[in-house]
CSV table of C-alpha atoms in Angstrom, one decimal:
chain,number,residue,atom,x,y,z
A,23,UNK,CA,0.7,-17.1,1.6
A,24,UNK,CA,2.4,-16.4,4.2
A,25,UNK,CA,6.4,-15.8,5.7
A,26,UNK,CA,7.6,-16.5,9.2
A,27,UNK,CA,10.2,-14.0,10.7
A,28,UNK,CA,12.8,-16.7,10.4
A,29,UNK,CA,12.0,-17.3,6.7
A,30,UNK,CA,12.8,-13.4,5.6
A,31,UNK,CA,15.5,-12.1,3.9
A,32,UNK,CA,16.6,-8.5,3.5
A,33,UNK,CA,16.1,-7.6,0.2
A,34,UNK,CA,13.0,-10.0,-0.1
A,35,UNK,CA,10.1,-8.4,-2.1
A,36,UNK,CA,6.4,-8.8,-3.5
A,37,UNK,CA,3.9,-6.1,-5.3
A,38,UNK,CA,-0.1,-6.0,-6.6
A,39,UNK,CA,-1.2,-4.0,-9.4
A,40,UNK,CA,-4.8,-2.1,-9.7
A,41,UNK,CA,-5.6,0.2,-12.4
A,42,UNK,CA,-7.6,2.7,-10.5
A,43,UNK,CA,-11.6,2.7,-11.9
A,44,UNK,CA,-13.4,5.8,-11.5
A,45,UNK,CA,-16.1,3.7,-9.5
A,46,UNK,CA,-12.8,2.2,-6.9
A,47,UNK,CA,-12.6,6.5,-6.0
A,48,UNK,CA,-16.6,6.9,-5.7
A,49,UNK,CA,-16.8,3.8,-3.6
A,50,UNK,CA,-13.3,4.6,-1.9
A,51,UNK,CA,-15.2,8.1,-0.9
A,52,UNK,CA,-18.8,6.4,0.8
A,53,UNK,CA,-16.5,4.0,2.4
A,54,UNK,CA,-14.7,6.3,4.2
A,55,UNK,CA,-17.2,9.5,4.0
A,56,UNK,CA,-13.9,11.5,1.8
A,57,UNK,CA,-16.3,13.5,-0.5
A,58,UNK,CA,-13.7,16.0,-1.4
A,59,UNK,CA,-14.4,17.8,-4.4
A,60,UNK,CA,-10.7,16.9,-6.1
A,61,UNK,CA,-12.0,13.4,-5.9
A,62,UNK,CA,-15.5,13.5,-6.9
A,63,UNK,CA,-16.6,16.9,-8.9
A,64,UNK,CA,-14.7,16.9,-12.2
A,65,UNK,CA,-15.9,21.0,-12.2
A,66,UNK,CA,-14.3,21.7,-9.5
A,67,UNK,CA,-11.0,20.0,-10.0
A,68,UNK,CA,-10.5,20.9,-13.4
A,69,UNK,CA,-10.0,24.3,-12.2
A,70,UNK,CA,-6.8,23.0,-9.6
A,71,UNK,CA,-3.3,22.5,-10.7
A,72,UNK,CA,-4.0,19.3,-11.3
A,73,UNK,CA,-6.5,19.9,-14.1
A,74,UNK,CA,-9.1,17.0,-12.7
A,75,UNK,CA,-9.9,15.0,-10.7
A,76,UNK,CA,-7.5,12.6,-8.6
A,77,UNK,CA,-7.5,9.6,-6.4
A,78,UNK,CA,-7.8,9.5,-2.6
A,79,UNK,CA,-3.9,9.2,-1.5
A,80,UNK,CA,-4.8,7.2,1.1
A,81,UNK,CA,-6.6,4.4,-1.3
A,82,UNK,CA,-3.4,3.9,-3.3
A,83,UNK,CA,-1.7,4.1,0.2
A,84,UNK,CA,-4.1,0.7,0.6
A,85,UNK,CA,-2.9,-1.0,-1.6
A,86,UNK,CA,0.4,-1.3,0.4
A,87,UNK,CA,-1.4,-3.3,2.9
A,88,UNK,CA,-3.0,-5.5,0.4
A,89,UNK,CA,0.7,-6.7,-0.3
A,90,UNK,CA,1.4,-6.9,3.4
A,91,UNK,CA,-1.2,-8.3,4.6
A,92,UNK,CA,-1.6,-10.8,1.6
A,93,UNK,CA,1.9,-11.2,0.1
A,94,UNK,CA,4.8,-10.2,2.3
A,95,UNK,CA,4.7,-11.2,5.3
A,96,UNK,CA,1.1,-12.3,4.5
A,97,UNK,CA,-1.8,-13.7,6.0
A,98,UNK,CA,-1.5,-12.5,9.7
A,99,UNK,CA,1.0,-9.5,9.4
A,100,UNK,CA,-0.3,-6.5,11.4
A,101,UNK,CA,0.9,-2.9,10.5
A,102,UNK,CA,2.9,-1.4,13.6
A,103,UNK,CA,4.0,1.6,11.7
A,104,UNK,CA,3.1,3.6,8.9
A,105,UNK,CA,4.9,6.5,6.8
A,106,UNK,CA,4.3,8.1,3.8
A,107,UNK,CA,5.7,10.7,1.7
A,108,UNK,CA,2.3,11.6,-1.7
A,109,UNK,CA,5.0,12.4,-4.7
A,110,UNK,CA,2.5,12.6,-7.7
A,111,UNK,CA,-1.0,12.1,-8.1
A,112,UNK,CA,-2.7,9.6,-8.9
A,113,UNK,CA,-5.6,9.6,-12.0
A,114,UNK,CA,-8.2,7.6,-12.7
A,115,UNK,CA,-7.2,5.1,-15.5
A,116,UNK,CA,-3.9,5.2,-13.8
A,117,UNK,CA,-2.5,1.3,-13.2
A,118,UNK,CA,-0.5,1.9,-9.9
A,119,UNK,CA,1.7,-1.2,-8.4
A,120,UNK,CA,2.3,-1.2,-4.5
A,121,UNK,CA,5.8,-3.0,-3.5
A,122,UNK,CA,7.2,-3.5,-0.7
A,123,UNK,CA,10.6,-4.4,0.6
A,124,UNK,CA,12.2,-5.9,3.4
A,125,UNK,CA,14.9,-3.7,4.7
A,126,UNK,CA,15.8,-4.9,8.0
A,127,UNK,CA,14.5,-8.0,10.5
A,128,UNK,CA,14.6,-8.3,14.4
A,129,UNK,CA,14.0,-11.9,15.0
A,130,UNK,CA,13.9,-10.9,18.7
A,131,UNK,CA,10.6,-8.7,18.8
A,132,UNK,CA,9.5,-10.1,15.6
A,133,UNK,CA,9.5,-7.1,13.6
A,134,UNK,CA,10.3,-6.0,10.4
A,135,UNK,CA,11.0,-2.9,8.6
A,136,UNK,CA,9.4,-2.7,5.2
A,137,UNK,CA,10.2,0.1,2.1
A,138,UNK,CA,6.7,0.7,0.5
A,139,UNK,CA,5.7,2.4,-2.4
A,140,UNK,CA,3.5,2.3,-5.5
A,141,UNK,CA,4.5,3.7,-8.6
A,142,UNK,CA,2.5,3.8,-12.0
A,143,UNK,CA,2.1,2.4,-15.4
A,144,UNK,CA,5.3,5.0,-16.8
A,145,UNK,CA,7.3,3.4,-13.7
A,146,UNK,CA,6.7,7.3,-11.9
A,147,UNK,CA,7.5,6.5,-8.2
A,148,UNK,CA,3.9,8.4,-6.8
A,149,UNK,CA,4.2,7.3,-2.8
A,150,UNK,CA,7.1,6.4,-0.7
A,151,UNK,CA,7.9,5.2,2.5
A,152,UNK,CA,8.0,2.8,5.2
A,153,UNK,CA,6.7,0.4,7.1
A,154,UNK,CA,7.0,-1.5,10.4
A,155,UNK,CA,5.0,-5.0,10.8
A,156,UNK,CA,4.4,-8.1,13.1
A,157,UNK,CA,5.5,-10.8,10.9
A,158,UNK,CA,2.6,-13.9,11.2
A,159,UNK,CA,4.6,-16.7,14.3
A,160,UNK,CA,4.5,-20.0,12.5
A,161,UNK,CA,1.9,-22.5,14.0
A,162,UNK,CA,1.8,-26.1,13.4
A,163,UNK,CA,-1.4,-27.6,12.1
A,164,UNK,CA,-2.7,-30.4,14.4
A,165,UNK,CA,-4.4,-31.7,10.9
């Protein structure tokens, strides 16, 4: 799926939902090298204010990239800017919905400002922010 800037409208939205598993967290730690004990050491994390391990903030925020790159604006979109506020922890087993909503469209500059947020299965917003993206340009197929 992909939308040219001229096909977008204010208020348009899309989302992606995923349940965060323990293996997701360990794979993310392996890929990024972020082995913070808050994510991978249950004994350590039980002594924290969260009383257990939590998901990497950037793992949950990466679900926003999934929405932008596959749904809205879609394939070929380029991230220019992202602002995030982490509001609540994401726990192992939480089902997270990443949502993007179009707030501004600049057709001349081919830029779109999106509100970006993630909420858990209870509807609690776990992160909030905005992104600026360059939507793909429409290219007519020769085939």
